[in-house]
Tab-separated table of N, CA and C in Angstrom:
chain	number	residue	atom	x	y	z
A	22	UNK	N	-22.963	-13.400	-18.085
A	22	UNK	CA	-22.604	-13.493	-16.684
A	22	UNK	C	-21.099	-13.757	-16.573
A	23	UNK	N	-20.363	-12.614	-15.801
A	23	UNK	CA	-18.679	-13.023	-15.705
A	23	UNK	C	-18.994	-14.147	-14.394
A	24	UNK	N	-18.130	-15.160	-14.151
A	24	UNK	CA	-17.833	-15.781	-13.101
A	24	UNK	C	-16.376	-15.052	-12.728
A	25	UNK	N	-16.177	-14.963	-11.362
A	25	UNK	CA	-15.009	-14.452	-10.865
A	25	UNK	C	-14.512	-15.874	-10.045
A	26	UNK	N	-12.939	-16.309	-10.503
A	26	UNK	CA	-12.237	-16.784	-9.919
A	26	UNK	C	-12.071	-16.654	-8.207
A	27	UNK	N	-12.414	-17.905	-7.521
A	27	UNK	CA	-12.129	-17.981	-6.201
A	27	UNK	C	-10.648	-17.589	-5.908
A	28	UNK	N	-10.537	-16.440	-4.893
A	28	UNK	CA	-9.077	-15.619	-4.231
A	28	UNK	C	-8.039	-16.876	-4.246
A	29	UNK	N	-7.255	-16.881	-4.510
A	29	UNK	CA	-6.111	-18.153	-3.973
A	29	UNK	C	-5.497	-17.618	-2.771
A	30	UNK	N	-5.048	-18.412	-2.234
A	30	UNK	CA	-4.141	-18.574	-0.947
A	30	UNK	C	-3.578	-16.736	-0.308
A	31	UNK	N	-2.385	-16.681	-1.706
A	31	UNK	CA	-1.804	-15.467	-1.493
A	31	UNK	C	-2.464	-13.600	-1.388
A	32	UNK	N	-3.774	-14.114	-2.584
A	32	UNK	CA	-4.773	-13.424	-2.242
A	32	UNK	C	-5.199	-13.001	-1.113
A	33	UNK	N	-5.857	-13.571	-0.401
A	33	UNK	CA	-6.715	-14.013	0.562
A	33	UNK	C	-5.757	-13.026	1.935
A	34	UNK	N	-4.080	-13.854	1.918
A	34	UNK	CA	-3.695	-12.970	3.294
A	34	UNK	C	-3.468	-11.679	2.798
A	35	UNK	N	-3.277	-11.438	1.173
A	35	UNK	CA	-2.822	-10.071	0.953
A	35	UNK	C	-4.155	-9.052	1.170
A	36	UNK	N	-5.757	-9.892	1.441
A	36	UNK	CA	-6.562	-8.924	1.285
A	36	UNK	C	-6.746	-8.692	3.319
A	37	UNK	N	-6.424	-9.620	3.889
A	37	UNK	CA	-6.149	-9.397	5.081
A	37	UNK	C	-5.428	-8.350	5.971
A	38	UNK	N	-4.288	-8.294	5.300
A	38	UNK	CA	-3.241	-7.521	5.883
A	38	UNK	C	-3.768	-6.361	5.314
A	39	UNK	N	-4.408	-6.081	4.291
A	39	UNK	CA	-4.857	-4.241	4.107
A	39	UNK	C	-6.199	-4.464	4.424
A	40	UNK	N	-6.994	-5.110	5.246
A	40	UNK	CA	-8.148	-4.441	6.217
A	40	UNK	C	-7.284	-4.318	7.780
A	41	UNK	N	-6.163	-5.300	8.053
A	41	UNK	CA	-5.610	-4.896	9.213
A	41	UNK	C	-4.481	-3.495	8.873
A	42	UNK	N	-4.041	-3.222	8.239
A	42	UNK	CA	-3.099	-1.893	7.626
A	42	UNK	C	-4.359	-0.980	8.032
A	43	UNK	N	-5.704	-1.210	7.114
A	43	UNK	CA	-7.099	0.003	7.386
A	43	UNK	C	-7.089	0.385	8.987
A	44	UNK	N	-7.493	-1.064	9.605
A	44	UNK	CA	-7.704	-0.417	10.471
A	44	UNK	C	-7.159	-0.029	11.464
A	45	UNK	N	-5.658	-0.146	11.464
A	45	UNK	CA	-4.570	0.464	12.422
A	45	UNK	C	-4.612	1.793	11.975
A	46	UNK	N	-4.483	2.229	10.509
A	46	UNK	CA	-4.784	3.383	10.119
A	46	UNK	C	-6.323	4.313	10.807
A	47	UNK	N	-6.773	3.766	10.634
A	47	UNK	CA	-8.516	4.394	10.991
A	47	UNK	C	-8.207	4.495	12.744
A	48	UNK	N	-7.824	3.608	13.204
A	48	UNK	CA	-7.361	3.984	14.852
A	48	UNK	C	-6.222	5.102	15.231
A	49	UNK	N	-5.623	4.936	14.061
A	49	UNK	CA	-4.596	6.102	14.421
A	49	UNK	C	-4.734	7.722	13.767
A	50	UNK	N	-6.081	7.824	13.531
A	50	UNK	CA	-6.746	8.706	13.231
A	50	UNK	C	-6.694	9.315	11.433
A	51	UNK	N	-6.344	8.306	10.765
A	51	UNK	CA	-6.268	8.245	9.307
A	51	UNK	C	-8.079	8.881	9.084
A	52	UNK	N	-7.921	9.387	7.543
A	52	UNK	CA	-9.187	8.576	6.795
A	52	UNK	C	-8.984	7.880	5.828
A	53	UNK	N	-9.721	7.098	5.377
A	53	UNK	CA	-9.275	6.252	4.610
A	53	UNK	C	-9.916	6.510	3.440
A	54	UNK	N	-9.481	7.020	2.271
A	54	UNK	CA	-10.060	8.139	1.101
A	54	UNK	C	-10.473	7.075	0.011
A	55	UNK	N	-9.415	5.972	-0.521
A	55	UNK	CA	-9.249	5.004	-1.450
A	55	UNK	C	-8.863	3.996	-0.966
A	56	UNK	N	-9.379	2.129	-1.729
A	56	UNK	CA	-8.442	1.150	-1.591
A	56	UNK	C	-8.103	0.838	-3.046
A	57	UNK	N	-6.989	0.067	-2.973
A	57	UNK	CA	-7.013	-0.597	-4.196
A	57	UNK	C	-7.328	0.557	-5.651
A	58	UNK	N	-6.820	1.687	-5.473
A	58	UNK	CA	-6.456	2.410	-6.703
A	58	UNK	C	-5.549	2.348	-7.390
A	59	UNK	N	-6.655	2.062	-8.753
A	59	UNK	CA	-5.661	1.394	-9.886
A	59	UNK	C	-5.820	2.524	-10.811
A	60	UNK	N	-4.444	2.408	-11.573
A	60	UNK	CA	-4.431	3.311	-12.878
A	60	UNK	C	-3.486	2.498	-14.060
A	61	UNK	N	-3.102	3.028	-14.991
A	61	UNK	CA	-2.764	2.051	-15.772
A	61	UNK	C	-0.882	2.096	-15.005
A	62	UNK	N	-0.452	2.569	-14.574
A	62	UNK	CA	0.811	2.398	-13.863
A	62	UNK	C	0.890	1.944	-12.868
A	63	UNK	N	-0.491	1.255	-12.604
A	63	UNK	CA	-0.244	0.644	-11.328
A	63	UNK	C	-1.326	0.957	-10.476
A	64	UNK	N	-1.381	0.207	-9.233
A	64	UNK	CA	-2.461	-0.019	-8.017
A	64	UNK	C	-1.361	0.853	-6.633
A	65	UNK	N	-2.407	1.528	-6.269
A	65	UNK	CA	-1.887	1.979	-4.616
A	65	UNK	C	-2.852	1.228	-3.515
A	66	UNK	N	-2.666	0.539	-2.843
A	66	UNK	CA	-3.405	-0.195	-2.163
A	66	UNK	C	-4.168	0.464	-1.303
A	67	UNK	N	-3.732	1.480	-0.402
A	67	UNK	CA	-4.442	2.343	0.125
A	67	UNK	C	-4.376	3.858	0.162
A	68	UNK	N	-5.042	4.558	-0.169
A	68	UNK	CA	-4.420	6.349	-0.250
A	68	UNK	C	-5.593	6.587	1.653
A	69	UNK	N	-4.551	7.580	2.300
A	69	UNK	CA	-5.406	8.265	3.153
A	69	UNK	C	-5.299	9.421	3.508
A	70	UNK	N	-6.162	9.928	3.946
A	70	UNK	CA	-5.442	11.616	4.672
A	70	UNK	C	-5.707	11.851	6.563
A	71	UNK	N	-4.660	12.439	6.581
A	71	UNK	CA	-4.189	12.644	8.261
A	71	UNK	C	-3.505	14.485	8.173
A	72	UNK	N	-4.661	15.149	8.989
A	72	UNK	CA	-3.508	16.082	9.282
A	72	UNK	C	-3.919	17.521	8.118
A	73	UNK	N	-4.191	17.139	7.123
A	73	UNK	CA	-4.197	17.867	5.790
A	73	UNK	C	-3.129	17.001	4.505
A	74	UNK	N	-2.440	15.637	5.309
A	74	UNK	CA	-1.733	15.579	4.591
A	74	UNK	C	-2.082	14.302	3.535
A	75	UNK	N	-1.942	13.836	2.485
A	75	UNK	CA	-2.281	12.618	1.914
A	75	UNK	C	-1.411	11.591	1.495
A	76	UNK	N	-1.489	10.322	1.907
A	76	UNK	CA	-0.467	9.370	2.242
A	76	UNK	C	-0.897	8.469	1.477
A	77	UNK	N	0.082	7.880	0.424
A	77	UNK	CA	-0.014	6.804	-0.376
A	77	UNK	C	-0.019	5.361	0.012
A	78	UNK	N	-0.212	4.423	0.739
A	78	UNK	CA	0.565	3.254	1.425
A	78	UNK	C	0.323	1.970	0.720
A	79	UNK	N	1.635	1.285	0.221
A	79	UNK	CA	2.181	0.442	-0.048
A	79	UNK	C	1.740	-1.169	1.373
A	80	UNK	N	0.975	-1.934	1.242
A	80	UNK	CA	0.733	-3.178	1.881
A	80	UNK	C	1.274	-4.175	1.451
A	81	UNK	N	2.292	-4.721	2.103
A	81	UNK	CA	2.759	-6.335	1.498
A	81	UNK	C	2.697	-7.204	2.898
A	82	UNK	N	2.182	-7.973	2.799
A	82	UNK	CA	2.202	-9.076	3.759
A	82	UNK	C	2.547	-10.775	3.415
A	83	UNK	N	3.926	-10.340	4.481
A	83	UNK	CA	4.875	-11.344	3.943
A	83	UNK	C	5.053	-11.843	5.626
A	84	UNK	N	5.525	-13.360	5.244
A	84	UNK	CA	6.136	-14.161	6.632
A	84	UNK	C	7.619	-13.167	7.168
A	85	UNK	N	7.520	-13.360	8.510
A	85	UNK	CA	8.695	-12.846	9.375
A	85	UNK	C	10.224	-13.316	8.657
A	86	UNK	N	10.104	-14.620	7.372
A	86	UNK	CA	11.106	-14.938	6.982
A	86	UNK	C	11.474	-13.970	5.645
A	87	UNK	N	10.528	-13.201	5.163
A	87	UNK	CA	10.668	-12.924	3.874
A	87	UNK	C	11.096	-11.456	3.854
A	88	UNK	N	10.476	-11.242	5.364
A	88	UNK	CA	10.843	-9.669	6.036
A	88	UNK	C	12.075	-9.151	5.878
A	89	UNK	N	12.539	-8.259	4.729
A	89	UNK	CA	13.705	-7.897	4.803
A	89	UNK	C	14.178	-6.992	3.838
A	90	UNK	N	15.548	-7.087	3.387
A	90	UNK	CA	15.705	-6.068	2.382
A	90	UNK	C	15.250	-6.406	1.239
A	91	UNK	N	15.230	-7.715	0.645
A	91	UNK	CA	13.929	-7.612	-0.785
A	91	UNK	C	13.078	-6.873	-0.663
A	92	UNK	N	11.958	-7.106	0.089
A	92	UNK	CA	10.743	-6.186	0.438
A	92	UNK	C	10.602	-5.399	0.529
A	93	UNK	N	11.696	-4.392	1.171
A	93	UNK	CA	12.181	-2.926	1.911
A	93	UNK	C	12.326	-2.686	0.312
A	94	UNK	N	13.193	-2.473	-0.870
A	94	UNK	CA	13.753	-2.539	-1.800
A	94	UNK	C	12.408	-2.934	-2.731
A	95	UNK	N	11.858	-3.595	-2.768
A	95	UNK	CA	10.949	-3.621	-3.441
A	95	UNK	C	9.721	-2.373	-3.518
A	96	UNK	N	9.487	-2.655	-2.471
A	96	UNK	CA	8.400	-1.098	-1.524
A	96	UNK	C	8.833	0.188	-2.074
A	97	UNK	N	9.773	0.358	-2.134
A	97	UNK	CA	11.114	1.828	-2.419
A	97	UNK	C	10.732	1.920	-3.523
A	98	UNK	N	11.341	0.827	-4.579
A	98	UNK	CA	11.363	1.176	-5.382
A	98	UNK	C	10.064	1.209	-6.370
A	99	UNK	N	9.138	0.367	-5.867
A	99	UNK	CA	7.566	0.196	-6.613
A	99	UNK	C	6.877	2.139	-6.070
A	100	UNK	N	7.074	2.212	-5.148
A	100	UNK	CA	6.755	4.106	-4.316
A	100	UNK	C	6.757	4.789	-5.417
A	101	UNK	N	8.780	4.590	-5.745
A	101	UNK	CA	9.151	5.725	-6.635
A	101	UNK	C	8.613	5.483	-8.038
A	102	UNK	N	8.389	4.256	-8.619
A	102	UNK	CA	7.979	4.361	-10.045
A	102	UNK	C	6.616	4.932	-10.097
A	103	UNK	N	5.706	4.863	-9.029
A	103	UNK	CA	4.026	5.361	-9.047
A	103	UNK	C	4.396	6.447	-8.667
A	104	UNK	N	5.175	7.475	-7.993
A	104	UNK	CA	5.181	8.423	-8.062
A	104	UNK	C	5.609	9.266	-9.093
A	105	UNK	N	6.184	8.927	-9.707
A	105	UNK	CA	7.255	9.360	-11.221
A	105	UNK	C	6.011	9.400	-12.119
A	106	UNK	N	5.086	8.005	-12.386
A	106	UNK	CA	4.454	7.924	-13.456
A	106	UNK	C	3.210	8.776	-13.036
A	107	UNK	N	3.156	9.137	-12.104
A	107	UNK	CA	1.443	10.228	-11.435
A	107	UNK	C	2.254	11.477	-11.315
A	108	UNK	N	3.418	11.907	-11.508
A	108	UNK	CA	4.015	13.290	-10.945
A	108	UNK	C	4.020	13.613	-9.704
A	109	UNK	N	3.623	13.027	-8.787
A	109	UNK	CA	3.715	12.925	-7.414
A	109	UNK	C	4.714	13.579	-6.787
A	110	UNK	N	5.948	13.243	-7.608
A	110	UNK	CA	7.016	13.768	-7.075
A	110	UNK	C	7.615	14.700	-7.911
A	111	UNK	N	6.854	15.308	-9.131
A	111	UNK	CA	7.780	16.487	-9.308
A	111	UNK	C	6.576	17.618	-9.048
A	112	UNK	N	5.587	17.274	-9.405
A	112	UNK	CA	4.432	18.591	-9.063
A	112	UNK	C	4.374	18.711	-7.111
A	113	UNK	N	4.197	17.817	-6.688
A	113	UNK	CA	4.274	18.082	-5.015
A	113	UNK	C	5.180	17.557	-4.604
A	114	UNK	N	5.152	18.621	-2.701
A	114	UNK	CA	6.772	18.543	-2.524
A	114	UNK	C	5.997	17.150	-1.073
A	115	UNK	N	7.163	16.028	-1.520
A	115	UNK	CA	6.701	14.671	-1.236
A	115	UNK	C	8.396	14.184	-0.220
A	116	UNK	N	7.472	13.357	0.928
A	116	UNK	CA	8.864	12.428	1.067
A	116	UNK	C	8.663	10.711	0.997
A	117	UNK	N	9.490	9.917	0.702
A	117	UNK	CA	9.259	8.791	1.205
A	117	UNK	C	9.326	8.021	2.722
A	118	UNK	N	8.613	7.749	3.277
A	118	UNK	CA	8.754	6.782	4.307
A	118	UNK	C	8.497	5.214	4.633
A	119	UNK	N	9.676	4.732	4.742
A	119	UNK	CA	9.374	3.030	4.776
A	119	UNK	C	9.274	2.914	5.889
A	120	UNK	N	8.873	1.906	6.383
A	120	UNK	CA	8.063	1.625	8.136
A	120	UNK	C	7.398	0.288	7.705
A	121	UNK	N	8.525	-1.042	8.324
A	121	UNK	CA	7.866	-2.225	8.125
A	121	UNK	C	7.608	-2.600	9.393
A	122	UNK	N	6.317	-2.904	9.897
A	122	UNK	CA	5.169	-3.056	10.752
A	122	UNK	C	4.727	-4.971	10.186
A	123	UNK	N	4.668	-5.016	12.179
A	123	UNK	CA	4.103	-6.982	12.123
A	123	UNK	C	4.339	-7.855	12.461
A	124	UNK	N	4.100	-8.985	12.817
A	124	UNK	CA	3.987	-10.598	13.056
A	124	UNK	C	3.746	-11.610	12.225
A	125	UNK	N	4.803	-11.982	11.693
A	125	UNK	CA	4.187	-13.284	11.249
A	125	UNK	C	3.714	-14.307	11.993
C-alpha cells in the first residue's frame, strides 16, 4: 500500500488556480484535452484545443506581490525549454503568448 503525502500549503493553491485557469478556459469555449502532462522534460499543466488550434498553458499562481517580471521570465522561458525538448517549435509553426490573468 503507497500512502500519499497530504498536499502542502503551496500545493493546494497551485491545484486551485488550474481548476480556476480550467474553467475560465471551458467558458471561453476551450476543450480541455490534458491536465498535468508529464513527460520526462517536464509537466504542461494544461494542453487545450480552441478553434482547430492546440494550446499549451503554463499555470502559476502567485500573490499580486510576486506578480511580475520573475514570473513573466520564468513562464517564457520554462514555454521555450518544453517546446525545444517536444519539437514543438521546430516541427510546428508555433507562437508564444504570455497573458498574466488575476487577483490576489
Amino acid at each position: 500500500m503507497i500512502l500519499m503525502a497530504e498536499p502542502t500549503e503551496k500545493q493546494k493553491i497551485g491545484r486551485l488556480g488550474e481548476d480556476i485557469a480550467v474553467k475560465y478556459l471551458e467558458n471561453k469555449g476551450f476543450l480541455v484535452i490534458e491536465r498535468n502532462y508529464l513527460k520526462k522534460c517536464g509537466e504542461i499543466d494544461v494542453i487545450a484545443k480552441k478553434a482547430g488550434i492546440t494550446h499549451f498553458i503554463e499555470v502559476k499562481s502567485v500573490t499580486r506581490e510576486n506578480l511580475g517580471r520573475n514570473v513573466s521570465r520564468y513562464i517564457c522561458l520554462r514555454s521555450m525549454q518544453m517546446g525545444n525538448q517536444n519539437g514543438f517549435l521546430t516541427q510546428l509553426p508555433c507562437k508564444l503568448i504570455l497573458k498574466l490573468d488575476g487577483q490576489a
